[in-house]
mmCIF file of C-alpha atoms in Angstrom:
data_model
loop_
_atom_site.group_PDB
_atom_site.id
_atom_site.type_symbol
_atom_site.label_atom_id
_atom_site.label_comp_id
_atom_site.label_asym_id
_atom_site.label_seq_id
_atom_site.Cartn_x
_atom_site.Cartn_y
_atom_site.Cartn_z
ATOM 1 C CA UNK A 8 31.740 16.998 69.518
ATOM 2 C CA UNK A 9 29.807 16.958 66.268
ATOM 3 C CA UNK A 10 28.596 14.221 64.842
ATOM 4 C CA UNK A 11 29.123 13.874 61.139
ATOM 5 C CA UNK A 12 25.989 11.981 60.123
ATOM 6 C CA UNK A 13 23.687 13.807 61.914
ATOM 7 C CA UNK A 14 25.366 17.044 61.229
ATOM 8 C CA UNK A 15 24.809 16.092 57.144
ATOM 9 C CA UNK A 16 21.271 14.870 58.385
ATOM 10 C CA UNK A 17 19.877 18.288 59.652
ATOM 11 C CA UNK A 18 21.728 20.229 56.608
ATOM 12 C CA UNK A 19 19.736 17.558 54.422
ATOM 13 C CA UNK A 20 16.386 17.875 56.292
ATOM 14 C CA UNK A 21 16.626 22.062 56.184
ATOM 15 C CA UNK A 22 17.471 21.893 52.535
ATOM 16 C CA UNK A 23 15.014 19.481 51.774
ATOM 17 C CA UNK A 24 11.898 21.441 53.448
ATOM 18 C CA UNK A 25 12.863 24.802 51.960
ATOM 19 C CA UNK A 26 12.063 26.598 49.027
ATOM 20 C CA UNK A 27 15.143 27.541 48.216
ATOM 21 C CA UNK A 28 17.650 30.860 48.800
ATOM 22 C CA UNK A 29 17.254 31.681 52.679
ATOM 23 C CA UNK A 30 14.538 29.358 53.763
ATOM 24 C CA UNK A 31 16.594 26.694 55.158
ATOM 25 C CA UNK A 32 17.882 29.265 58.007
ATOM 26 C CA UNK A 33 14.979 28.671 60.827
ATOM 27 C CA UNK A 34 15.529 24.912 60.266
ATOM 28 C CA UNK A 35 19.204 24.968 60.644
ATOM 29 C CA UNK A 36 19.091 27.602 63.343
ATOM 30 C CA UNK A 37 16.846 25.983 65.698
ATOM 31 C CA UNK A 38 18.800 22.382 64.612
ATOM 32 C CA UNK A 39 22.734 23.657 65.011
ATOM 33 C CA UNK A 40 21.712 26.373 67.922
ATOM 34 C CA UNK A 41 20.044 23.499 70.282
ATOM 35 C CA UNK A 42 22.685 20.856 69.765
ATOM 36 C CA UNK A 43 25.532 23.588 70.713
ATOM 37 C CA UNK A 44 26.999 23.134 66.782
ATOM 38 C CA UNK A 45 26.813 26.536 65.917
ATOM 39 C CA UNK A 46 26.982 30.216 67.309
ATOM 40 C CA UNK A 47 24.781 32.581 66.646
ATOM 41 C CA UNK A 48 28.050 34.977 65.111
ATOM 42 C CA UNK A 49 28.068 31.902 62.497
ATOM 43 C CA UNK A 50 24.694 32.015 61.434
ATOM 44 C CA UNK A 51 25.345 36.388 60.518
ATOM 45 C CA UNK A 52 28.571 35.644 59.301
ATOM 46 C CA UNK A 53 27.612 33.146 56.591
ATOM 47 C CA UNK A 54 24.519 34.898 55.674
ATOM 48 C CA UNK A 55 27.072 38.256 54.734
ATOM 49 C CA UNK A 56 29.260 35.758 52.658
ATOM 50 C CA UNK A 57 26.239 34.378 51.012
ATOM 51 C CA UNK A 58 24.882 38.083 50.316
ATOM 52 C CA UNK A 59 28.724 39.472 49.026
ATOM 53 C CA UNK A 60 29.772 36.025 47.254
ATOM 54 C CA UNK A 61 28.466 35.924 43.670
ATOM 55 C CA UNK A 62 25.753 32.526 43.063
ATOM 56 C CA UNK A 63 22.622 31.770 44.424
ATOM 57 C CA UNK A 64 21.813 32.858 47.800
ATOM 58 C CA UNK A 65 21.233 29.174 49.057
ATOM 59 C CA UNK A 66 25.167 28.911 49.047
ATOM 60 C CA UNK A 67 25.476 30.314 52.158
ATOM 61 C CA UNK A 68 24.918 27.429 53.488
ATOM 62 C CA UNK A 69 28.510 26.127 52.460
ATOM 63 C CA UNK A 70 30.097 28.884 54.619
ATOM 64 C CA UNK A 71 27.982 27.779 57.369
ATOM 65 C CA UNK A 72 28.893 24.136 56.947
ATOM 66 C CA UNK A 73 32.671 25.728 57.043
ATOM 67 C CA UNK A 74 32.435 27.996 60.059
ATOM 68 C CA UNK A 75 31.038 25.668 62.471
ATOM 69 C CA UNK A 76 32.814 22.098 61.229
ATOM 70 C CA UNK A 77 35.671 23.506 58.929
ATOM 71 C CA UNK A 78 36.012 22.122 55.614
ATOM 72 C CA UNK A 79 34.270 18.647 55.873
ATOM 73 C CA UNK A 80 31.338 21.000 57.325
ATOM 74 C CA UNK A 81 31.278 22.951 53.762
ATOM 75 C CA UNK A 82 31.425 19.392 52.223
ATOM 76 C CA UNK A 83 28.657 18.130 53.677
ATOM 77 C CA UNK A 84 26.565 20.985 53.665
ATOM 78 C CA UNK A 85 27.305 21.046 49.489
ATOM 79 C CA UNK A 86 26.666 17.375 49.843
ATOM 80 C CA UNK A 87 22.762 18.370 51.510
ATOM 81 C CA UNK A 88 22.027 20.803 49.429
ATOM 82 C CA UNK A 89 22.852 19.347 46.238
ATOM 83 C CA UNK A 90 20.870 16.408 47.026
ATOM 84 C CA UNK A 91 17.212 17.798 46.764
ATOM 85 C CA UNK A 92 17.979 19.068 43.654
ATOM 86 C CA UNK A 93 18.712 15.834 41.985
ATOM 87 C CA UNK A 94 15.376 14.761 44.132
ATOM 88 C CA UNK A 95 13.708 16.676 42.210
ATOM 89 C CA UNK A 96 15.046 16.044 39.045
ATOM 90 C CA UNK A 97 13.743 12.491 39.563
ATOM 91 C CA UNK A 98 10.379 13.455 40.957
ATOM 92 C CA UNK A 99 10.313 16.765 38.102
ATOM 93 C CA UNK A 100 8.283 14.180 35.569
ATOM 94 C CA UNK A 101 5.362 13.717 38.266
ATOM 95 C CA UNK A 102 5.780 17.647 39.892
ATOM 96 C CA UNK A 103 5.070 18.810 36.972
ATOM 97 C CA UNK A 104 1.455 16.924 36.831
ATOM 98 C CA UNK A 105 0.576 17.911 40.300
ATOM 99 C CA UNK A 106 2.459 21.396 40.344
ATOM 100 C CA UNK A 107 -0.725 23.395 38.756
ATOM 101 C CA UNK A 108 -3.174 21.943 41.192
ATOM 102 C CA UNK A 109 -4.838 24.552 43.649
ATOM 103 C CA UNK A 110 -3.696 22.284 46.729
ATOM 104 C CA UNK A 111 -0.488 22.315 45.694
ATOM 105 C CA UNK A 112 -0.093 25.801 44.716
ATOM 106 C CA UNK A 113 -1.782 27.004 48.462
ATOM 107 C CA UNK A 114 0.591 24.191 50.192
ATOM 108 C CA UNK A 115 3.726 26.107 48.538
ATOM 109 C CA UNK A 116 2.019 29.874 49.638
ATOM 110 C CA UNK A 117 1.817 27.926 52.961
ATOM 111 C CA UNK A 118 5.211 26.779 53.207
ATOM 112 C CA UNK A 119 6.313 30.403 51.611
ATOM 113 C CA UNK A 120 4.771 32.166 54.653
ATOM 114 C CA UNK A 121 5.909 29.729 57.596
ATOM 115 C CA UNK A 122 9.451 30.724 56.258
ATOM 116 C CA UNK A 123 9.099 34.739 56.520
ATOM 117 C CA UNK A 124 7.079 33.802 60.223
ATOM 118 C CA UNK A 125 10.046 31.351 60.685
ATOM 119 C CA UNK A 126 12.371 33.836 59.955
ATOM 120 C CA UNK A 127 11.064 36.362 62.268
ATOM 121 C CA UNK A 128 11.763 34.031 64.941
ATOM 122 C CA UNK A 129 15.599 33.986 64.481
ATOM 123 C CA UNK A 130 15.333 37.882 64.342
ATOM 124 C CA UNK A 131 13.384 37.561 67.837
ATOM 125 C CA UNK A 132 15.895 35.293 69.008
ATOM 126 C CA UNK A 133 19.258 36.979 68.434
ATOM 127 C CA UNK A 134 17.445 40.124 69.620
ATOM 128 C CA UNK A 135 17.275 38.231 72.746
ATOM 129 C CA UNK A 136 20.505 37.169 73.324
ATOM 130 C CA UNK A 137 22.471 38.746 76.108
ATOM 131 C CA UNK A 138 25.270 40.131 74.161
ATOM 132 C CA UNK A 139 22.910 42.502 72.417
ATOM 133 C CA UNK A 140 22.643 46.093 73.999
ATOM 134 C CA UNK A 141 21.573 49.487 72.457
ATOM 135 C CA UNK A 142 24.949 50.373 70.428
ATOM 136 C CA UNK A 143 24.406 46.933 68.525
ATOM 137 C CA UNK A 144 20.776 47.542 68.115
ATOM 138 C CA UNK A 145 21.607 50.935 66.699
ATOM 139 C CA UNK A 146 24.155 49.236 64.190
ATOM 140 C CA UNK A 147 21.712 46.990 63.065
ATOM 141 C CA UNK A 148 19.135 49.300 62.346
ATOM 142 C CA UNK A 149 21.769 51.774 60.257
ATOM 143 C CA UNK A 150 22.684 48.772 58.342
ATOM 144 C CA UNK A 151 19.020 47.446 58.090
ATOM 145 C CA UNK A 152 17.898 51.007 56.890
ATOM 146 C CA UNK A 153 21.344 51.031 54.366
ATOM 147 C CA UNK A 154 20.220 47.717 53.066
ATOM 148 C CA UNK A 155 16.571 48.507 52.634
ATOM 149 C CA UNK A 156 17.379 51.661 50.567
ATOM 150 C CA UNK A 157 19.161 48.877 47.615
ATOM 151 C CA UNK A 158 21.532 51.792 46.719
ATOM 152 C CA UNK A 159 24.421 51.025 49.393
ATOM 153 C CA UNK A 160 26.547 48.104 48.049
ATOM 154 C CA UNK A 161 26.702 45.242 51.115
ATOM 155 C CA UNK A 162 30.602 45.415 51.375
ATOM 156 C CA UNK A 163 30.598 49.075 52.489
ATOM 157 C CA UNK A 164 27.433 48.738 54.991
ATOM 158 C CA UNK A 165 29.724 45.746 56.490
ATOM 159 C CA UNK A 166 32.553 48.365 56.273
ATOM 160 C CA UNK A 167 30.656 51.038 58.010
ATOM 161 C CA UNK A 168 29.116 48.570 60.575
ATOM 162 C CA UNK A 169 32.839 47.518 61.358
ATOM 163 C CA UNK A 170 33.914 51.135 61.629
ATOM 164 C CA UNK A 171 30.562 51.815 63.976
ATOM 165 C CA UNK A 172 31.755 49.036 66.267
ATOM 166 C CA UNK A 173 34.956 50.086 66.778
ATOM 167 C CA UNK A 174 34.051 53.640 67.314
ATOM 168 C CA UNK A 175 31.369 52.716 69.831
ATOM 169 C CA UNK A 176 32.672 49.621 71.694
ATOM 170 C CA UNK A 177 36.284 50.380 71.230
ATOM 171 C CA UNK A 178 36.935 53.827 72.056
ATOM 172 C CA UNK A 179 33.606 53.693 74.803
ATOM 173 C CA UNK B 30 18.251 38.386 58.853
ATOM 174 C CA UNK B 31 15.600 40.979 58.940
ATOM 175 C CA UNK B 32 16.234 42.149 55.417
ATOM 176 C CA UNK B 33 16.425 38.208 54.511
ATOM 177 C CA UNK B 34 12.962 38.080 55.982
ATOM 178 C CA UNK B 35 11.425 41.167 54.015
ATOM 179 C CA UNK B 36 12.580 39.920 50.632
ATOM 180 C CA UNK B 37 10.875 36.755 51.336
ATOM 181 C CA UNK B 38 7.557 38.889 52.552
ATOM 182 C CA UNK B 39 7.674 41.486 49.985
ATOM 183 C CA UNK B 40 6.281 39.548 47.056
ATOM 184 C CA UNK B 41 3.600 37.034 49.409
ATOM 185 C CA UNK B 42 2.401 40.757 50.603
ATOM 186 C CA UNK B 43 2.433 42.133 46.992
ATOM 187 C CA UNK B 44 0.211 39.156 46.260
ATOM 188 C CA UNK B 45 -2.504 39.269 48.784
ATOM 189 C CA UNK B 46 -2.841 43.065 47.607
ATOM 190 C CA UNK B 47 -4.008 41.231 44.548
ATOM 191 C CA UNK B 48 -6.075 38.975 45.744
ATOM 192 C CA UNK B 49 -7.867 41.048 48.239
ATOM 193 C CA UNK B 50 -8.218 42.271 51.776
ATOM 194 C CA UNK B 51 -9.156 38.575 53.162
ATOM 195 C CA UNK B 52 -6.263 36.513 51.660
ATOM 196 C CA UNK B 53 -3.645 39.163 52.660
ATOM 197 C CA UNK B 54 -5.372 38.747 56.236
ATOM 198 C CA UNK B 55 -5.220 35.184 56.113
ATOM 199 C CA UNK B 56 -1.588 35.259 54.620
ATOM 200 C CA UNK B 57 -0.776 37.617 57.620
ATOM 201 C CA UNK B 58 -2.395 35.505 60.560
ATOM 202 C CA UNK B 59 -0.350 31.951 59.116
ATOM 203 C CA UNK B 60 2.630 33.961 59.256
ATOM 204 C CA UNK B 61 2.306 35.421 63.090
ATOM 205 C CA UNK B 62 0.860 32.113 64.130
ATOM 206 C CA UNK B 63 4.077 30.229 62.712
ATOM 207 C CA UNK B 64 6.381 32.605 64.460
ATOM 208 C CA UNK B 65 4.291 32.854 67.498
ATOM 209 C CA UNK B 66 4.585 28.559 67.605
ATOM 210 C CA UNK B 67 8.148 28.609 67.575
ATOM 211 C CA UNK B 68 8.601 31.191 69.967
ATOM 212 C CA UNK B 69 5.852 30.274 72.883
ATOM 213 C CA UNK B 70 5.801 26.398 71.783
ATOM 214 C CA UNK B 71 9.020 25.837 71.025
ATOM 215 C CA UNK B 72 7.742 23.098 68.074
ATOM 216 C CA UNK B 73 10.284 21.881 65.824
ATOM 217 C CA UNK B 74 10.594 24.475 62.419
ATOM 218 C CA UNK B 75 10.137 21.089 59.943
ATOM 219 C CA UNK B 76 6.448 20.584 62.201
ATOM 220 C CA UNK B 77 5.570 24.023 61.715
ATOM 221 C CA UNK B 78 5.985 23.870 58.276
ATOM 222 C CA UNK B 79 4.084 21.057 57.282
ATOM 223 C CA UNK B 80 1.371 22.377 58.832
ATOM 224 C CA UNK B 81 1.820 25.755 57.332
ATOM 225 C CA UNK B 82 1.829 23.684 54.381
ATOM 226 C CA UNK B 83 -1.217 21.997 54.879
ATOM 227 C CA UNK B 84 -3.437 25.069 55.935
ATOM 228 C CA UNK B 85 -2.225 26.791 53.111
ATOM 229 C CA UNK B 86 -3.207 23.569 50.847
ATOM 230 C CA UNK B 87 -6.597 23.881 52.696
ATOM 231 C CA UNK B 88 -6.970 27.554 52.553
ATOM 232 C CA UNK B 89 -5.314 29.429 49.697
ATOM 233 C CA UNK B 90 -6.427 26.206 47.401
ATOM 234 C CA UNK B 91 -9.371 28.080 46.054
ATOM 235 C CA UNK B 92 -7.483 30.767 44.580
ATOM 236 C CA UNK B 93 -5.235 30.487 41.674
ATOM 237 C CA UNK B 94 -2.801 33.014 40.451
ATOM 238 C CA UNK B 95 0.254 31.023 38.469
ATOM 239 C CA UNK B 96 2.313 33.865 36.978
ATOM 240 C CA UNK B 97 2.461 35.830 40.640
ATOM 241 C CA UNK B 98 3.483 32.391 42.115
ATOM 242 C CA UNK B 99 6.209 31.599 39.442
ATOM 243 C CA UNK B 100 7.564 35.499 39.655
ATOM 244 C CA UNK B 101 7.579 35.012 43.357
ATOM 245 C CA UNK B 102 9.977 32.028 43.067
ATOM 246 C CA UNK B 103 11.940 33.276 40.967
ATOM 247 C CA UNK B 104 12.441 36.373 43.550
ATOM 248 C CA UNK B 105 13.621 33.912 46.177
ATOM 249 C CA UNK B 106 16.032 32.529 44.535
#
């Protein structure tokens, strides 16, 4: 049973310690996986809608909030993202004193790097999960190679990914 | 996720080109070490990345290089 104010507390705290587009996905991942909110389909689902849907990329978020708690989960994750962005709007006067010191510049590379390490981790950790066998891995790296080459629009690699699965797992 | 992951690296690894051999090596270890905490440690991400952001305030302090940092931002978003 999920709890609505904590739910909106761990959307808040990932939101608030990331830099913005993807970098709120370790947080939430290790946050929603461990409490048994969230499945790890929910997590690659909502990152494709974020990556079709037009908008930033940090809206992704919203689809999250709405596959794993429905529409007062998209609510509140709206709510938790919106909210460090008016933070900062009250904070932009002194930010913008500090923002060209040396500390603060190597504390954002810092942060910057801990999210593509971070990130690697949830790659590590769906690798790992016992669903995944060879004809997945091999879909994922087609799509991963599609993707990296920037000249395959996202719909049809999702397309082609869907047609992959069926031919391997439903007619094998 | 992976892709997600390279789009954040590609423009930290374009950087420590710039700034040389050492930084990109330093910019490299922080990034395996945060992984490698999660993983092995299990520590909480929001732990990890105050450190991360408090080696990188000790460590990458010296150097300055504004416009990469603001293009790099502006990447991620």
């Amino acid at each position: 049973m999920i709890n609505p104010f904590i739910y909106f507390l761990l959307f808040l705290k990932a939101s608030l310690f990331s830099t913005g587009g993807f970098s709120n996905l370790p947080s939430l991942h290790q946050d929603l996986i461990g409490s048994g909110w969230a499945k790890e389909a929910a997590f690659g689902q909502s990152i494709a809608i974020g990556q079709i849907s037009p908008g930033p990329n940090g809206l992704w978020v919203i689809s999250l909030g709405y596959l794993t708690y429905g529409y007062p989960g998209a609510f509140l994750a709206l709510i938790a993202i919106t909210i460090p962005a008016l933070l900062v709007l009250v904070v932009s006067a002194g930010y913008t004193r500090i923002e060209h010191r040396a500390g603060v510049r190597g504390a954002m590379h810092g942060i910057s790097l801990a999210v593509v390490g971070l990130l690697l981790t949830v790659v590590w950790t769906i690798l790992h999960q016992p669903g995944v066998d060879w004809k997945g891995l091999l879909i994922a790296a087609g799509a991963f190679g599609l993707a990296l080459s920037r000249k395959v629009n996202i719909l049809i690699i999702l397309g082609l990914a869907g047609l992959a699965g069926y031919l391997l797992y439903g007619l094998g | 996720m992976l892709l997600v992951g390279l789009n954040f690296a590609l423009p930290l690894i374009r950087r420590g080109y710039k700034e040389g051999v050492l930084y990109l090596l330093a910019s490299s270890v922080l990034t395996i070490a945060c992984a490698l905490t999660v993983i092995l440690l299990k520590l909480s991400v929001i732990v990890v990345i105050l450190g991360a952001a408090f080696l990188g305030a000790l460590f990458f302090s010296s150097r300055s290089a504004p416009p990469l940092l603001e293009k790099e931002q502006g990447e991620q978003q």
